[in-house]
Amino acid sequence: MAIVTTDHWLNHKSTVPANKGELVELFVRERNGTPPGQPRKPVLMLHGRSVPVLPGFDLRHKTYSWAEALAKAGHDVFLMDLQGSGLSARPMMDDPRNVNPAHQHLLTPRPPGFTPGPPNYPYQLTDSNSDRDELHAVVEFIRKECDVEKVAFVGWSAAAFTMGPYAVKNPERVESLFLLAPIFPPKGTSNPPASLPQPGFPTFLGTKDGFKNGWGGEVHCDGQREDDVVEAAWDAIMRSDHVGSTWGSYDGLNRIRNFARWGWNKTTAAQGGVLGGSVPVLLVYGEFDTQANTSPPNPNPELNFSVPALYDSVAGPHKLMVKLACAGHSVPWEMQHQNLHDLSKHWLKHLKVDGKTNGVFDMDVSGELSPAE
């Protein structure tokens, strides 16, 4: 059956310090594959730190669209951008002076009227509270739109900072939690800083070369990454950034929001036995991922990340973890992407891996699962 694609612009009263109280628009794309006459099975997909939701989950290149794969399996798939990312509101980010001063040299040629210097808004942009408020707004929209009590979550990378604690606090709204390459600092801080917003700047910048080379550092298998997918993914990132795509060189620049985070650690993951209890959890990561599993370990507990530590921290018994062979942090754009799609489809239907609701597995490049040794 045909997939119906609808772009929504949700009105939301912002809790981001830079525009607190203002009515802003949150971008949500819906790809509805619900068969006629069947109840809707909503899935919400959330991006990580540097890649907006459409390039990450709905890359219209060959077979890479994860959202399309789930929609074809009969799900009603929703994809959201938090403020500061993609097509949602980007307060303070259009001012090039609010770019990290260490990155301002990339603004060549200079945008009109720009003179390098300290930021005009000298603070980090968003924070854990505002991100979770926006996630909640979209969850409530989906629950009403689909007439359901619960929504299945799929998150990539830093999405874990938002989806994990939200699921702990709102298990009555969350069907299950699928986290790809989740960023998890087991000894991260639990409490917000004494004052918000935190000093700093709103915007980092990423270049195409940095994107390609950083990803390339995790490519260690023949055929792990197709050459043309780098261009396709970067082009999609630029289509999600109407301002950044005009900055700098011919290739444009990726504007990445700076956010203050807290409340995601081994204490949160275990709280109340919710994760792995009323909210089943599946964790997936690539064997070459040095972002979700910092290697070597970072001495700063806020920057020391581990997926196995998250698995160990989840207190409930309904928890699974799968390591993908020949894969890095960017699995949705690598050769394992179709196995990832199939794994997520099976999970959303059965909430099991290889017939089990608990355990640690390896998946080879053919999609075969085996218990981890």
Coordinates of C-alpha atoms in Angstrom, one line a residue, residues 126-369:
T126 CA 19.0 24.3 24.8
D127 CA 19.0 21.9 27.8
S128 CA 17.6 18.7 29.1
N129 CA 14.5 20.3 30.4
S130 CA 13.6 22.0 27.1
D131 CA 14.4 18.9 25.1
R132 CA 12.1 16.7 27.2
D133 CA 9.4 19.4 27.1
E134 CA 9.5 19.3 23.3
L135 CA 9.5 15.5 23.2
H136 CA 6.5 15.5 25.5
A137 CA 4.6 17.9 23.2
V138 CA 5.2 15.6 20.2
V139 CA 4.2 12.5 22.2
E140 CA 0.9 14.2 23.2
F141 CA 0.3 15.2 19.6
I142 CA 0.8 11.6 18.4
R143 CA -1.3 10.1 21.2
K144 CA -4.2 12.3 20.2
E145 CA -3.6 12.0 16.4
C146 CA -3.4 8.2 16.5
D147 CA -5.9 7.6 19.4
V148 CA -3.4 5.5 21.4
E149 CA -2.1 5.5 24.9
K150 CA 1.5 4.6 24.1
V151 CA 4.1 5.4 21.5
A152 CA 7.2 3.3 20.6
F153 CA 10.5 5.2 20.7
V154 CA 13.4 4.9 18.3
G155 CA 16.4 7.1 19.0
W156 CA 19.9 7.5 17.7
S157 CA 23.0 8.6 19.6
A158 CA 22.3 11.6 21.9
A159 CA 18.6 11.0 21.5
A160 CA 19.2 8.7 24.6
F161 CA 19.6 11.8 26.8
T162 CA 16.0 12.8 26.0
M163 CA 14.2 9.5 25.4
G164 CA 15.7 7.5 28.2
P165 CA 14.8 9.8 31.1
Y166 CA 11.4 10.7 29.5
A167 CA 10.5 6.9 29.4
V168 CA 11.5 6.5 33.0
K169 CA 9.2 9.4 34.1
N170 CA 6.4 8.6 31.6
P171 CA 6.1 4.8 31.3
E172 CA 2.4 5.1 30.7
R173 CA 3.1 6.9 27.4
V174 CA 6.0 4.8 26.1
E175 CA 5.5 1.4 24.5
S176 CA 9.1 0.4 24.1
L177 CA 12.6 1.9 23.7
F178 CA 14.9 1.1 20.8
L179 CA 18.2 3.0 21.1
L180 CA 20.8 2.9 18.4
A181 CA 24.4 3.8 19.5
P182 CA 23.0 5.4 22.7
I183 CA 25.3 8.0 24.3
F184 CA 25.3 7.1 28.0
P185 CA 27.7 8.4 30.7
P186 CA 27.2 6.0 33.6
K187 CA 28.7 8.5 36.1
G188 CA 27.2 11.6 34.5
T189 CA 25.6 14.3 36.6
S190 CA 22.1 13.9 37.9
N191 CA 21.2 17.4 38.7
P192 CA 20.8 20.6 36.6
P193 CA 23.4 23.3 37.0
A194 CA 22.7 26.0 39.6
S195 CA 21.8 28.5 36.9
L196 CA 20.4 28.3 33.4
P197 CA 21.3 29.1 30.7
Q198 CA 24.8 27.9 31.0
P199 CA 27.6 30.2 29.7
G200 CA 29.0 29.4 26.3
F201 CA 27.6 29.9 22.8
P202 CA 24.6 28.5 20.9
T203 CA 26.2 27.0 17.8
F204 CA 29.0 24.6 16.7
L205 CA 29.9 24.2 13.0
G206 CA 30.6 21.1 11.1
T207 CA 32.2 20.8 7.7
K208 CA 31.7 18.3 4.9
D209 CA 35.3 17.1 5.2
G210 CA 35.0 16.7 9.0
F211 CA 31.8 14.7 8.5
K212 CA 33.4 12.4 5.9
N213 CA 36.7 12.0 7.7
G214 CA 35.2 11.5 11.2
W215 CA 32.9 8.8 9.9
G216 CA 35.8 7.3 7.9
G217 CA 37.7 6.7 11.1
E218 CA 35.2 4.1 12.0
V219 CA 35.2 2.3 8.6
H220 CA 37.3 -0.8 8.8
C221 CA 35.5 -3.4 6.6
D222 CA 35.4 -3.7 2.8
G223 CA 32.0 -2.4 1.6
Q224 CA 31.1 -0.9 5.0
R225 CA 30.3 2.4 3.4
E226 CA 29.3 3.1 -0.2
D227 CA 31.1 6.1 -1.7
D228 CA 28.0 7.9 -2.8
V229 CA 26.2 7.8 0.5
V230 CA 28.6 10.4 1.9
E231 CA 27.4 12.9 -0.7
A232 CA 23.7 11.8 -0.2
A233 CA 23.8 12.2 3.6
W234 CA 25.6 15.6 3.5
D235 CA 23.2 16.9 0.8
A236 CA 20.3 15.9 3.0
I237 CA 21.9 17.6 6.1
M238 CA 22.2 20.8 4.0
R239 CA 18.6 20.6 2.9
S240 CA 17.6 20.6 6.6
D241 CA 19.6 23.8 7.2
H242 CA 18.5 26.6 5.0
V243 CA 21.0 29.0 6.6
G244 CA 24.0 26.8 7.3
S245 CA 23.9 25.6 3.7
T246 CA 24.6 29.1 2.5
W247 CA 27.6 29.7 4.9
G248 CA 31.2 29.1 4.3
S249 CA 32.5 27.2 1.2
Y250 CA 30.5 25.7 -1.7
D251 CA 29.7 22.7 0.5
G252 CA 27.9 24.7 3.2
L253 CA 28.3 24.2 7.0
N254 CA 26.3 22.1 9.4
R255 CA 25.0 24.2 12.3
I256 CA 25.0 22.1 15.5
R257 CA 23.1 23.3 18.6
N258 CA 25.0 23.5 21.9
F259 CA 23.0 22.0 24.7
A260 CA 23.4 21.5 28.5
R261 CA 22.6 18.0 29.7
W262 CA 22.1 16.1 32.9
G263 CA 20.0 13.4 34.4
W264 CA 21.1 10.4 32.3
N265 CA 23.3 8.0 34.1
K266 CA 23.3 4.6 35.9
T267 CA 21.0 6.0 38.6
T268 CA 18.4 7.3 36.1
A269 CA 18.5 4.1 34.0
A270 CA 17.8 1.9 37.0
Q271 CA 15.1 4.2 38.6
G272 CA 12.0 2.3 39.6
G273 CA 12.9 -0.6 37.4
V274 CA 10.9 1.1 34.6
L275 CA 13.4 0.5 31.9
G276 CA 13.4 -3.2 31.2
G277 CA 10.2 -3.4 33.2
S278 CA 7.1 -1.7 31.9
V279 CA 9.2 -0.2 29.1
P280 CA 11.1 -3.0 27.2
V281 CA 14.6 -1.9 26.0
L282 CA 16.7 -2.9 23.0
L283 CA 20.2 -1.4 22.6
V284 CA 22.1 -1.7 19.3
Y285 CA 25.6 -0.5 18.4
G286 CA 28.3 -1.1 15.9
E287 CA 31.5 -2.9 16.8
F288 CA 33.7 0.0 15.6
D289 CA 31.7 2.8 17.3
T290 CA 34.1 4.9 19.3
Q291 CA 31.5 7.6 20.0
A292 CA 29.0 5.6 22.0
N293 CA 31.8 3.5 23.5
T294 CA 34.6 6.0 24.1
S295 CA 38.0 4.5 23.2
P296 CA 40.2 5.0 25.1
P297 CA 38.0 5.8 28.1
N298 CA 37.7 9.5 28.8
P299 CA 38.8 10.6 32.3
N300 CA 36.0 13.1 32.4
P301 CA 32.9 11.1 33.6
E302 CA 30.6 13.4 31.6
L303 CA 32.4 12.4 28.4
N304 CA 33.0 8.7 29.2
F305 CA 30.3 6.7 27.3
S306 CA 29.5 3.0 27.3
V307 CA 26.6 1.1 25.8
P308 CA 27.3 -2.1 27.8
A309 CA 27.2 0.1 30.9
L310 CA 23.7 1.2 30.0
Y311 CA 22.6 -2.5 29.5
D312 CA 24.0 -3.3 32.9
S313 CA 22.3 -0.3 34.5
V314 CA 18.8 -1.1 33.2
A315 CA 17.2 -2.8 36.3
G316 CA 14.3 -4.6 34.6
P317 CA 14.6 -8.0 33.0
H318 CA 13.2 -7.1 29.6
K319 CA 16.4 -5.8 28.1
L320 CA 18.5 -6.8 25.1
M321 CA 21.7 -5.6 23.4
V322 CA 22.9 -6.3 19.9
K323 CA 26.4 -5.6 18.6
L324 CA 26.6 -5.2 14.8
A325 CA 29.6 -6.5 13.0
C326 CA 31.4 -4.1 10.5
A327 CA 29.5 -1.1 11.7
G328 CA 30.4 2.3 13.3
H329 CA 28.3 5.1 14.8
S330 CA 26.7 5.9 11.4
V331 CA 24.9 2.5 11.0
P332 CA 21.8 4.0 9.2
W333 CA 24.0 4.9 6.3
E334 CA 26.2 1.8 6.3
M335 CA 25.9 -1.7 4.8
Q336 CA 24.3 -3.0 8.0
H337 CA 21.4 -0.6 7.5
Q338 CA 18.9 -3.1 6.1
N339 CA 19.7 -5.6 8.9
L340 CA 19.1 -2.7 11.3
H341 CA 15.7 -2.0 9.7
D342 CA 14.8 -5.7 9.9
L343 CA 15.9 -5.9 13.6
S344 CA 13.8 -2.9 14.5
K345 CA 10.8 -4.2 12.6
H346 CA 11.0 -7.5 14.5
W347 CA 11.5 -5.7 17.8
L348 CA 8.5 -3.4 17.3
K349 CA 6.3 -6.4 16.5
H350 CA 7.5 -9.0 19.0
L351 CA 9.6 -7.1 21.6
K352 CA 12.1 -9.9 21.3
V353 CA 15.5 -10.8 19.7
D354 CA 16.0 -14.3 18.5
G355 CA 12.9 -15.3 20.5
K356 CA 14.3 -13.9 23.8
T357 CA 13.5 -10.9 26.0
N358 CA 16.9 -10.8 27.7
G359 CA 20.4 -11.2 26.7
V360 CA 23.4 -9.9 24.6
F361 CA 23.8 -10.8 21.0
D362 CA 26.1 -10.3 18.0
M363 CA 24.8 -9.8 14.5
D364 CA 27.0 -10.6 11.5
V365 CA 26.8 -8.8 8.1
S366 CA 24.3 -11.3 6.8
G367 CA 21.9 -10.5 9.6
E368 CA 22.5 -13.8 11.5
L369 CA 22.3 -13.5 15.3

